[in-house]
Coordinates of C-alpha atoms in Angstrom, one line a residue:
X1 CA 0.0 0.0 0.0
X2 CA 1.3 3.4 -1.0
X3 CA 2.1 5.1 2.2
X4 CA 4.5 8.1 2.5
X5 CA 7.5 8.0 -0.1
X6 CA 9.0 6.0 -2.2
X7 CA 12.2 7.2 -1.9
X8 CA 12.2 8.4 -5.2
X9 CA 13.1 12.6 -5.0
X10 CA 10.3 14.5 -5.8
X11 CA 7.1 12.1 -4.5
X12 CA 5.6 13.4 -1.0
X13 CA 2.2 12.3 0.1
X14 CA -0.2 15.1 -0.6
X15 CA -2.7 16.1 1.9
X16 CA -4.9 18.8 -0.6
X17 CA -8.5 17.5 0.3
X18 CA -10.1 15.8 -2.6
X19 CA -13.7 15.8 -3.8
X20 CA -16.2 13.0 -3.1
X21 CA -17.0 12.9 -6.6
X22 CA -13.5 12.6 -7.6
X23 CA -12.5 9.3 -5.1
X24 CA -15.9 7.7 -6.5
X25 CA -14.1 8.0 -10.0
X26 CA -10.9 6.3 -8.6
X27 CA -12.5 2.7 -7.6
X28 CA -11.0 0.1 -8.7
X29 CA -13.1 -1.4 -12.0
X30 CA -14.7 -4.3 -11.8
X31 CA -12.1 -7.5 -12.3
X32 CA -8.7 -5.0 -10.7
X33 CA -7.1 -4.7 -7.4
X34 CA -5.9 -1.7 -5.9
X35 CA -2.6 -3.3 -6.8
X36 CA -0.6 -6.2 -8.8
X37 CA 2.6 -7.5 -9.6
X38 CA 2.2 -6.3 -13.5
X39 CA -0.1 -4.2 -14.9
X40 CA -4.0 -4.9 -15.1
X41 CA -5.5 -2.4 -18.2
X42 CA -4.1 -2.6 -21.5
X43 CA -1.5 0.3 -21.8
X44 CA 1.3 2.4 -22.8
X45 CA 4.2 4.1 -20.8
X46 CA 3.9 7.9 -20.4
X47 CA 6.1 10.2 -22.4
X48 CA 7.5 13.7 -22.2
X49 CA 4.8 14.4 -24.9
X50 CA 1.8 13.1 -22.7
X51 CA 2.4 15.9 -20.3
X52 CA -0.4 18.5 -20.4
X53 CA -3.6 19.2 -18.9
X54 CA -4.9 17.0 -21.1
X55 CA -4.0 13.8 -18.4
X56 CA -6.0 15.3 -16.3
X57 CA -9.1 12.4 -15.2
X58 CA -6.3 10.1 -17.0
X59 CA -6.7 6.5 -15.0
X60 CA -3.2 5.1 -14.7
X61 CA -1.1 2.4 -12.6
X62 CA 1.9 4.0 -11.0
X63 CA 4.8 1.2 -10.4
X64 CA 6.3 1.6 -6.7
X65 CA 10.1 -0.1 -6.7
X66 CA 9.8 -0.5 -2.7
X67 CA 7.3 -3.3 -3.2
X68 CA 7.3 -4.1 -6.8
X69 CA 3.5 -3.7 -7.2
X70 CA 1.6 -1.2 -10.1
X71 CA -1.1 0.6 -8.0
X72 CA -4.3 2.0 -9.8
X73 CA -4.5 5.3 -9.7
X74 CA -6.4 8.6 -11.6
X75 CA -4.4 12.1 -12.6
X76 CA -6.5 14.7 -10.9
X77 CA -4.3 17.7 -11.6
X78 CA -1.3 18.2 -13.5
X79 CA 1.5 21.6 -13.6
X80 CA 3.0 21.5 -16.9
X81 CA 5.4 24.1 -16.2
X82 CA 6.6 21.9 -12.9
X83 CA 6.3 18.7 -14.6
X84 CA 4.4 17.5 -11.6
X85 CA 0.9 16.0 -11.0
X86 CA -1.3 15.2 -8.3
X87 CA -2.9 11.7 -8.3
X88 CA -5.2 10.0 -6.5
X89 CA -5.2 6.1 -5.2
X90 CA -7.9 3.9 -5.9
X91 CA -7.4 3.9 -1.7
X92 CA -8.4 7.3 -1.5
X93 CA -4.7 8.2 -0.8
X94 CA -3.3 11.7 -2.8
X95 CA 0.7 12.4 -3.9
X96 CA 2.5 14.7 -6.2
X97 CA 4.6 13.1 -8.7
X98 CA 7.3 14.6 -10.4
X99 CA 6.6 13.2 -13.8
X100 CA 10.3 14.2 -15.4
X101 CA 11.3 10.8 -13.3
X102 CA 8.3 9.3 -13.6
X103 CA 8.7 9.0 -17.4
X104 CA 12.4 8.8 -17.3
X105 CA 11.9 5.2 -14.8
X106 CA 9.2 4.7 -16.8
X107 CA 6.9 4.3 -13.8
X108 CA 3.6 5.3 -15.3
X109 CA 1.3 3.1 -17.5
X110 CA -1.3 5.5 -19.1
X111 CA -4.6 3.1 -19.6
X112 CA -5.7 3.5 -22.6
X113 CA -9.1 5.5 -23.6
X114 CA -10.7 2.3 -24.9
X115 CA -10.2 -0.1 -21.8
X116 CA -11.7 2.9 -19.6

């Protein structure tokens, strides 16, 4: 379970309150965990190019190293000129990411718009 970092520089556990209607988006579908050993959706990696507002509602499974597990998750808000985002668990749970070395550890598997 994601709690606190990663100990990867630039993740922090975020404590900005989130909507109701935004943690009802983030539940797991049916058939997926919170986490697994690989990822669950069909997907691709994120790239330098996918950053933009445009990720924003973007469901996703964020790979932690600590635990080797892909954790579902949704992009609630992203700062293009930081590179950074702020995600949301499927447990409720909120971080920033910077997504420089998210992309760069290719940590990040953007689901794809038709498995949504």
């Amino acid at each position: 379970m994601p709690i606190g970092s990663r100990g990867v520089a630039g993740l922090r556990l975020e404590d900005t309150p989130i909507s109701e209607d935004v943690l009802f988006q983030v539940k797991p579908p049916q058939g997926m965990s919170h986490s697994a050993k690989s990822p669950q959706a069909p997907g691709r990696l994120l790239t330098h190019e996918d950053i933009s507002e445009r990720l924003e509602g973007r469901q996703a499974e964020l790979f932690w190293p600590d635990d080797n597990l892909w954790y579902l998750m949704q992009i609630h808000r992203v700062d293009v000129q930081a590179h950074s985002a702020q995600i949301i668990y499927t447990t409720g749970e909120t971080e920033i990411l910077n997504l420089d070395e998210i992309v760069q550890e290719g940590h990040m598997s953007l689901i794809t718009l038709d498995a949504r």
